[in-house]
C-alpha cells in the first residue's frame, strides 16, 4: 500500500507521514525516492514498483506491506503517542457510551 493510504488512517497526507518517518530514523530520501535505513531493509516492511512515465522515463516508488503498516502503527504509538483516527474515535465513543 502507498504511504498516502497509511497517512490517511491518521488524517494526514503522505508528506507528513514521510517527514515523521524520516525524523524517527526509519527512512531517507535520495534522488526523489524514499529508502529505508539499513536497520529496517530486511524486515519485509516495503516493496517497490517501477512506473513507466514515457519511453525514456520511469520512476521507482516504495510501497508498504501489511507488516510495514503494523510497524508504523506501533512506532507512532510508542514513540509519538499517535494512533489512527479510527482508534481515537472508538475510544471517544467508549467514554460517551460506557
Coordinates of C-alpha atoms in Angstrom, one line a residue:
X1 CA 0.0 0.0 0.0
X2 CA 1.1 3.5 -0.6
X3 CA 2.3 5.9 2.1
X4 CA -0.7 8.0 1.2
X5 CA -3.1 5.2 2.2
X6 CA -1.4 4.8 5.6
X7 CA -1.2 8.5 6.2
X8 CA -5.0 8.8 5.6
X9 CA -5.5 6.5 8.6
X10 CA -4.1 9.3 10.7
X11 CA -5.8 12.2 8.9
X12 CA -2.5 13.3 7.2
X13 CA -1.1 13.4 3.7
X14 CA 1.9 11.5 2.5
X15 CA 4.4 14.4 3.1
X16 CA 3.5 14.5 6.8
X17 CA 4.0 10.8 7.4
X18 CA 7.2 10.7 5.3
X19 CA 8.6 13.5 7.4
X20 CA 7.8 11.8 10.7
X21 CA 9.3 8.5 9.5
X22 CA 12.4 10.4 8.4
X23 CA 12.6 12.2 11.8
X24 CA 12.3 8.8 13.5
X25 CA 15.2 7.5 11.5
X26 CA 13.2 5.0 9.5
X27 CA 13.7 6.3 6.0
X28 CA 15.7 8.9 4.0
X29 CA 15.1 10.4 0.6
X30 CA 17.7 10.1 -2.2
X31 CA 17.1 11.0 -5.9
X32 CA 13.5 11.8 -5.3
X33 CA 12.8 8.3 -3.8
X34 CA 12.3 7.2 -0.2
X35 CA 14.6 4.4 1.1
X36 CA 14.6 2.6 4.4
X37 CA 17.7 2.8 6.5
X38 CA 19.8 -0.4 6.7
X39 CA 18.3 -1.4 10.1
X40 CA 14.8 -1.8 8.5
X41 CA 15.7 -3.0 5.0
X42 CA 15.4 -6.7 5.6
X43 CA 12.3 -6.8 7.7
X44 CA 9.7 -7.2 4.9
X45 CA 8.2 -3.7 5.6
X46 CA 8.3 -2.5 2.0
X47 CA 8.5 -3.4 -1.7
X48 CA 8.9 -1.3 -4.7
X49 CA 7.3 -0.8 -8.1
X50 CA 8.6 1.0 -11.2
X51 CA 6.1 3.1 -13.1
X52 CA 6.8 3.9 -16.7
X53 CA 6.2 7.5 -17.5
X54 CA 7.2 7.5 -21.1
X55 CA 9.7 5.7 -23.4
X56 CA 12.7 7.2 -21.7
X57 CA 11.5 7.9 -18.2
X58 CA 10.5 5.7 -15.3
X59 CA 10.1 6.3 -11.6
X60 CA 10.5 3.9 -8.7
X61 CA 8.1 4.0 -5.8
X62 CA 8.3 2.4 -2.4
X63 CA 5.2 0.7 -1.1
X64 CA 4.5 -0.6 2.4
X65 CA 3.4 -4.2 3.2
X66 CA 0.8 -5.0 5.8
X67 CA 3.8 -5.9 8.1
X68 CA 5.2 -2.4 7.4
X69 CA 1.9 -0.8 8.2
X70 CA 1.8 -2.6 11.5
X71 CA 5.4 -1.5 12.2
X72 CA 4.3 2.2 11.5
X73 CA 1.3 1.8 13.8
X74 CA 3.4 0.5 16.7
X75 CA 6.2 3.0 16.0
X76 CA 3.9 6.0 16.0
X77 CA 2.0 4.8 19.1
X78 CA 5.1 4.1 21.2
X79 CA 7.4 7.0 20.1
X80 CA 4.8 9.7 19.5
X81 CA 1.6 8.6 21.3
X82 CA -0.3 8.8 18.0
X83 CA -3.0 6.3 17.0
X84 CA -5.1 6.2 13.8
X85 CA -8.3 8.3 13.7
X86 CA -10.5 5.2 13.9
X87 CA -8.9 4.2 17.2
X88 CA -9.2 7.7 18.6
X89 CA -12.9 7.9 17.6
X90 CA -13.7 4.5 19.1
X91 CA -12.0 5.5 22.4
X92 CA -14.1 8.6 22.5
X93 CA -17.3 6.6 21.8
X94 CA -16.5 4.3 24.7
X95 CA -16.2 7.3 27.0
X96 CA -19.5 8.6 25.9
X97 CA -21.3 5.3 25.9
X98 CA -19.9 3.0 28.6

